[in-house]
mmCIF file of C-alpha atoms in Angstrom:
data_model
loop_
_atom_site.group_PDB
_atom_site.id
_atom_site.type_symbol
_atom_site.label_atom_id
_atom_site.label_comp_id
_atom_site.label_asym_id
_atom_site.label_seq_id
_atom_site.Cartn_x
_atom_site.Cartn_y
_atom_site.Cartn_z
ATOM 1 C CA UNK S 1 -28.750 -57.532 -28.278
ATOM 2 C CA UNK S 2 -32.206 -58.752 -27.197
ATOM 3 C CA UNK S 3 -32.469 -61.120 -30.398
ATOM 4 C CA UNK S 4 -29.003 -62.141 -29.391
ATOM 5 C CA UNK S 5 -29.832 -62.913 -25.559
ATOM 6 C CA UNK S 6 -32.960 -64.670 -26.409
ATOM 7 C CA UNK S 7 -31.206 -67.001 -28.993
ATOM 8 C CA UNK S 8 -28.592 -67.864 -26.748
ATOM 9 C CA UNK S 9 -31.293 -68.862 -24.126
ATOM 10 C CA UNK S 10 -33.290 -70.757 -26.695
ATOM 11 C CA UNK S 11 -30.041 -72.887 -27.393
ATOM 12 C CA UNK S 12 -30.059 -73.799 -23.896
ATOM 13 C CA UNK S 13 -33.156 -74.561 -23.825
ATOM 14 C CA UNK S 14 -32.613 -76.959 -27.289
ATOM 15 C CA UNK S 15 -29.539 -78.304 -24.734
ATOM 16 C CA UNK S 16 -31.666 -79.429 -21.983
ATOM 17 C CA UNK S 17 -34.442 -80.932 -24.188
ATOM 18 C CA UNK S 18 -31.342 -82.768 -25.867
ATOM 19 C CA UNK S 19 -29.358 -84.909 -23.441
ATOM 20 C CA UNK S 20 -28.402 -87.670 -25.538
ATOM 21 C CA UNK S 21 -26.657 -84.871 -27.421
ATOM 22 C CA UNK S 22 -28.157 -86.346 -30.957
ATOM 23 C CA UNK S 23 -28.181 -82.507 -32.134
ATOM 24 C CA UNK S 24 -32.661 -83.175 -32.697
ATOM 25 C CA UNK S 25 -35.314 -82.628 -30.429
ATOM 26 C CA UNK S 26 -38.889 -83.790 -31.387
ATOM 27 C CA UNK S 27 -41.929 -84.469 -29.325
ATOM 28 C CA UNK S 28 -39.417 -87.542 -27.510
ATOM 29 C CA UNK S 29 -37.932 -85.042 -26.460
ATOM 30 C CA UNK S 30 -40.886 -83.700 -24.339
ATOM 31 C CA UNK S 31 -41.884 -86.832 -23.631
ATOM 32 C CA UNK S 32 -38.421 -87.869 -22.014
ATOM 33 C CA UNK S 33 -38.708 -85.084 -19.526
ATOM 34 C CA UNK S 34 -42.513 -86.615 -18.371
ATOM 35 C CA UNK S 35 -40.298 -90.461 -17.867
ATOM 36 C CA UNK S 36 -38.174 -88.125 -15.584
ATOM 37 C CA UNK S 37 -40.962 -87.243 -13.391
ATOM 38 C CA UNK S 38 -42.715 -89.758 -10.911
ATOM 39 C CA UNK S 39 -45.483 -89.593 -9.204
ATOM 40 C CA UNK S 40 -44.306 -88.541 -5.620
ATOM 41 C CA UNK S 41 -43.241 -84.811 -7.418
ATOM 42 C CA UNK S 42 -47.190 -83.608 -7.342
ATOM 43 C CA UNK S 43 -47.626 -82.509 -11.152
ATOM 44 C CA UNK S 44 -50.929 -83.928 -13.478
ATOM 45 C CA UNK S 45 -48.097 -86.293 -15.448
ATOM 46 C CA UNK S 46 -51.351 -86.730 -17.976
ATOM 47 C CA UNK S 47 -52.066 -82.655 -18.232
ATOM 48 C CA UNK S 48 -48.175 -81.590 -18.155
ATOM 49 C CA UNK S 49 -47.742 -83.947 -20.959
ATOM 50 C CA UNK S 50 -50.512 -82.429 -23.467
ATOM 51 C CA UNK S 51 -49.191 -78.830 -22.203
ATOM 52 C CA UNK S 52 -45.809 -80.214 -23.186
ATOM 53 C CA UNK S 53 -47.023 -81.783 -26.566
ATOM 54 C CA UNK S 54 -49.051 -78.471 -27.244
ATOM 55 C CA UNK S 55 -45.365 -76.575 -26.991
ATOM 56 C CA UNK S 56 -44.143 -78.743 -29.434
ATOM 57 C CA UNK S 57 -46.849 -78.531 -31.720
ATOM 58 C CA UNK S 58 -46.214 -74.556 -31.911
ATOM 59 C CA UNK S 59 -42.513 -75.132 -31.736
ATOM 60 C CA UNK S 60 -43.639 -77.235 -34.697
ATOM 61 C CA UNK S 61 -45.975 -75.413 -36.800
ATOM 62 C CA UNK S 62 -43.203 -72.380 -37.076
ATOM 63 C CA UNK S 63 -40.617 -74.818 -38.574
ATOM 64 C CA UNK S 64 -42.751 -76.501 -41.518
ATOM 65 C CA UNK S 65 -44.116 -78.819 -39.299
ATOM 66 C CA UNK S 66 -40.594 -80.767 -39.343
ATOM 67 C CA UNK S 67 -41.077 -84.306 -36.979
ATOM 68 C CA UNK S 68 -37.710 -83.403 -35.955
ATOM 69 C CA UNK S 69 -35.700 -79.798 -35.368
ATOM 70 C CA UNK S 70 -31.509 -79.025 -35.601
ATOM 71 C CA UNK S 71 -30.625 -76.645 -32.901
ATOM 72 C CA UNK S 72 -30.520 -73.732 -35.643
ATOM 73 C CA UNK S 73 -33.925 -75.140 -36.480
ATOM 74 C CA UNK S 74 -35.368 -74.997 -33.084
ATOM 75 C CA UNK S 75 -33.957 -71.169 -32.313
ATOM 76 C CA UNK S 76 -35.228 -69.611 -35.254
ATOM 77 C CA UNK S 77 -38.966 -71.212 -34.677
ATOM 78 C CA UNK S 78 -38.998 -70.106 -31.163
ATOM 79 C CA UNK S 79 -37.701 -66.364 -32.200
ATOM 80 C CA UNK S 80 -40.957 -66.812 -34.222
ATOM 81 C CA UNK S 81 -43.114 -67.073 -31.485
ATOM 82 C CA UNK S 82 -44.894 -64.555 -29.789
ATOM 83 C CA UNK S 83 -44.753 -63.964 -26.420
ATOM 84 C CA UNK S 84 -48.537 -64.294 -25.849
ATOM 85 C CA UNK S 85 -48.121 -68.129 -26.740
ATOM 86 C CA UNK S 86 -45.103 -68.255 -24.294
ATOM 87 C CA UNK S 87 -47.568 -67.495 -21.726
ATOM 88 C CA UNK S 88 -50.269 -68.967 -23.074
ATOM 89 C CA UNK S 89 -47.756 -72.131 -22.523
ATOM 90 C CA UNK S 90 -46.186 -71.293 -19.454
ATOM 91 C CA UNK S 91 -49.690 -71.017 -17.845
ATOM 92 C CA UNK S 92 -50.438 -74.665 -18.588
ATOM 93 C CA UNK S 93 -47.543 -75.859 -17.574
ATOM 94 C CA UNK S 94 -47.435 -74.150 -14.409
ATOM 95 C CA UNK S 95 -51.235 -75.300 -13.968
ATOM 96 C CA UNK S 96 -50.090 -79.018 -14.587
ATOM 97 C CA UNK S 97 -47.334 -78.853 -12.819
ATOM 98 C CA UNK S 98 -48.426 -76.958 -9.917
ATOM 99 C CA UNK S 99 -52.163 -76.724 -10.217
ATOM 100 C CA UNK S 100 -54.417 -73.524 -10.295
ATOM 101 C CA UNK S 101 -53.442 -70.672 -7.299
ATOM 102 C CA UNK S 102 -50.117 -71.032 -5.800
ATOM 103 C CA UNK S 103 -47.565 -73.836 -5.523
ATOM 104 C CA UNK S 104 -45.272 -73.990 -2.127
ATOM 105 C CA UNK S 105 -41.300 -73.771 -2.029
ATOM 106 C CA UNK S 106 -41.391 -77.558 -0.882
ATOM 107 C CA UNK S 107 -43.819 -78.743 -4.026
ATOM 108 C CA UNK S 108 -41.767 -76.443 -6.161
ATOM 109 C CA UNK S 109 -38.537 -78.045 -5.025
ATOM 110 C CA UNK S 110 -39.664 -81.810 -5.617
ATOM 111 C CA UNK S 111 -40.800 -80.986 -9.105
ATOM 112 C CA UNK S 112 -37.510 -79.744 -10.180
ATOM 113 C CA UNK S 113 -35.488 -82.284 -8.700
ATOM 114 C CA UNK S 114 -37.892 -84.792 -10.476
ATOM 115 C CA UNK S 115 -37.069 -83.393 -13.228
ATOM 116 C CA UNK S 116 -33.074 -83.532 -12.443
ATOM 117 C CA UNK S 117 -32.660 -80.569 -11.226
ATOM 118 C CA UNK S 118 -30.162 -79.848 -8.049
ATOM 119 C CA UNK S 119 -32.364 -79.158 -4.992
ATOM 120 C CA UNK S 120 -29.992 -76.224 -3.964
ATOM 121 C CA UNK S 121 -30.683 -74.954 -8.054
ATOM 122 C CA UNK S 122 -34.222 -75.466 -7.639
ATOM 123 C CA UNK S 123 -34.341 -73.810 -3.973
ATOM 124 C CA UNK S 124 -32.692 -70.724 -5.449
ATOM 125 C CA UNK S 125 -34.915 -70.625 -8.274
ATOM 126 C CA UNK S 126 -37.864 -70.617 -6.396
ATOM 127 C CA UNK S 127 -36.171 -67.401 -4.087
ATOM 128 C CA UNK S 128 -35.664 -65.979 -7.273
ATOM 129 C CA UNK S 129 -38.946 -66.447 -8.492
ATOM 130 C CA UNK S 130 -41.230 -65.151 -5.902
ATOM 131 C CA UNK S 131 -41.040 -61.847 -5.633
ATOM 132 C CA UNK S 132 -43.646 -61.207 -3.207
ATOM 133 C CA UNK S 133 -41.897 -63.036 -0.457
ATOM 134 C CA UNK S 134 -45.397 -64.632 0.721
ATOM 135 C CA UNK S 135 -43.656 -68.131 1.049
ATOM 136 C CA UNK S 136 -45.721 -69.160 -2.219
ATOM 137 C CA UNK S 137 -45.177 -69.191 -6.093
ATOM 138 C CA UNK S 138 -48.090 -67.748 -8.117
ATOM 139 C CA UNK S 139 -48.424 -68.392 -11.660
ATOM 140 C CA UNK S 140 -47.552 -64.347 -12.960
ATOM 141 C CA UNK S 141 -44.477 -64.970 -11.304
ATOM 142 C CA UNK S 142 -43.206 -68.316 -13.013
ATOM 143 C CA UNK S 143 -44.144 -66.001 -16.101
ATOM 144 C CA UNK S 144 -42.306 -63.563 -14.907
ATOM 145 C CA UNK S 145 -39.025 -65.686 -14.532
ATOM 146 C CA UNK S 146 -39.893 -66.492 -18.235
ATOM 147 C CA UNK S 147 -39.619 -62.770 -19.684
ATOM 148 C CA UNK S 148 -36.588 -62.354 -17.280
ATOM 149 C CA UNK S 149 -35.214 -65.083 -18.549
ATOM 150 C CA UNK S 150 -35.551 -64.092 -21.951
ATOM 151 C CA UNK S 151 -34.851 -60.409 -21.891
ATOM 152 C CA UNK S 152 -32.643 -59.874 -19.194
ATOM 153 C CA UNK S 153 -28.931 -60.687 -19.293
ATOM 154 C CA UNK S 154 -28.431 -60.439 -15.507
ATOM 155 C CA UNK S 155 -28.654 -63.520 -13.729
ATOM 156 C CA UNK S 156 -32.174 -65.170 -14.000
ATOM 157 C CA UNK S 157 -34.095 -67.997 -13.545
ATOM 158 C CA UNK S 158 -33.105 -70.776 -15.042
ATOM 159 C CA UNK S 159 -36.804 -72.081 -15.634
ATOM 160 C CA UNK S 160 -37.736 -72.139 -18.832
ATOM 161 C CA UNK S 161 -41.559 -73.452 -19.115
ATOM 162 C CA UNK S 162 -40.384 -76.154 -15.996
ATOM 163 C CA UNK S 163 -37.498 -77.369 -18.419
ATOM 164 C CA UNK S 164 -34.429 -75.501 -17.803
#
C-alpha cells in the first residue's frame, strides 16, 4: 500500500511539473515553475533555482541520466530515492524559498500563489502545516508535510518540495 500511495503522489507531482501536458518533464520543467515566481513572493529566485536544478539532477541520476523522463519514468526514479535526499532537498528549498528559521503565514501564502496556487489552498496548507500553532512555519515542519504527504493516505498537504 505504501509503494502504492507514494506512486500515486509522485504522478501528481510529474502532473504539476507537466502543465503543457507533453507527457516529459526535464530540468524546463523546474525552470518553468522559477518564470512563475516574481520577485514580490520573497524567495532567493537564484538559490530556489539551483535547489530546484539539484532535484532534478537526482531525479536524473536514478533514471540513466535521461535529459527527459515519461511519467512511468519519473515515478520509478523517485521510488528510488531515499528519503534522506528528500530532505536533504526539501531543506533547500524551504531555505530558498523561505530563508533560514521560520517563514510567516503571509510570506508562505504569497509564495504559493506565485507559484499558482489558490490563496485559500495555500492558507490551508500552511494551517495544515504548522503544527505548533506559533503563527510561524519552521523548516521540520514543511518536512513533515513531505513524509505526510508521502505516507499517509488521509488528507495531507499538498506541498510537495514547494511544487504541489
Amino acid at each position: 500500500m505504501a509503494t502504492e500511495l507514494k506512486s500515486q503522489r509522485f504522478q501528481e507531482l510529474f502532473d504539476a511539473l507537466d502543465p503543457d501536458r507533453n507527457d516529459l518533464v526535464g530540468q524546463h520543467s523546474f525552470d518553468n515553475l522559477i518564470s512563475r515566481l516574481d520577485h514580490d513572493c520573497g524567495a532567493n529566485i537564484h538559490d530556489l533555482q539551483k535547489a530546484f536544478h539539484e532535484f532534478w539532477r537526482t531525479v536524473q541520476s536514478r533514471s540513466e541520466n535521461r535529459p527527459t523522463l515519461s511519467k512511468q519514468q519519473f515515478v520509478d526514479a523517485l521510488n528510488a530515492t531515499p528519503l534522506q535526499d528528500f530532505d536533504r532537498l526539501s531543506g533547500h528549498v524551504f531555505a530558498s524559498a523561505f530563508g533560514f528559521g521560520e517563514v510567516t503565514k503571509d510570506k508562505f501564502v504569497r509564495y504559493y500563489t506565485a507559484m499558482g496556487r489558490d490563496e485559500a489552498a495555500a492558507q490551508e496548507d500552511f494551517t495544515r502545516l504548522h503544527g505548533d500553532r506559533a503563527g510561524v512555519l519552521r523548516r521540520q515542519e514543511f518536512h513533515a508535510g513531505l513524509v505526510n504527504y508521502l505516507h499517509n493516505s488521509a488528507p495531507a498537504s499538498s506541498v510537495v518540495l514547494g511544487v504541489v
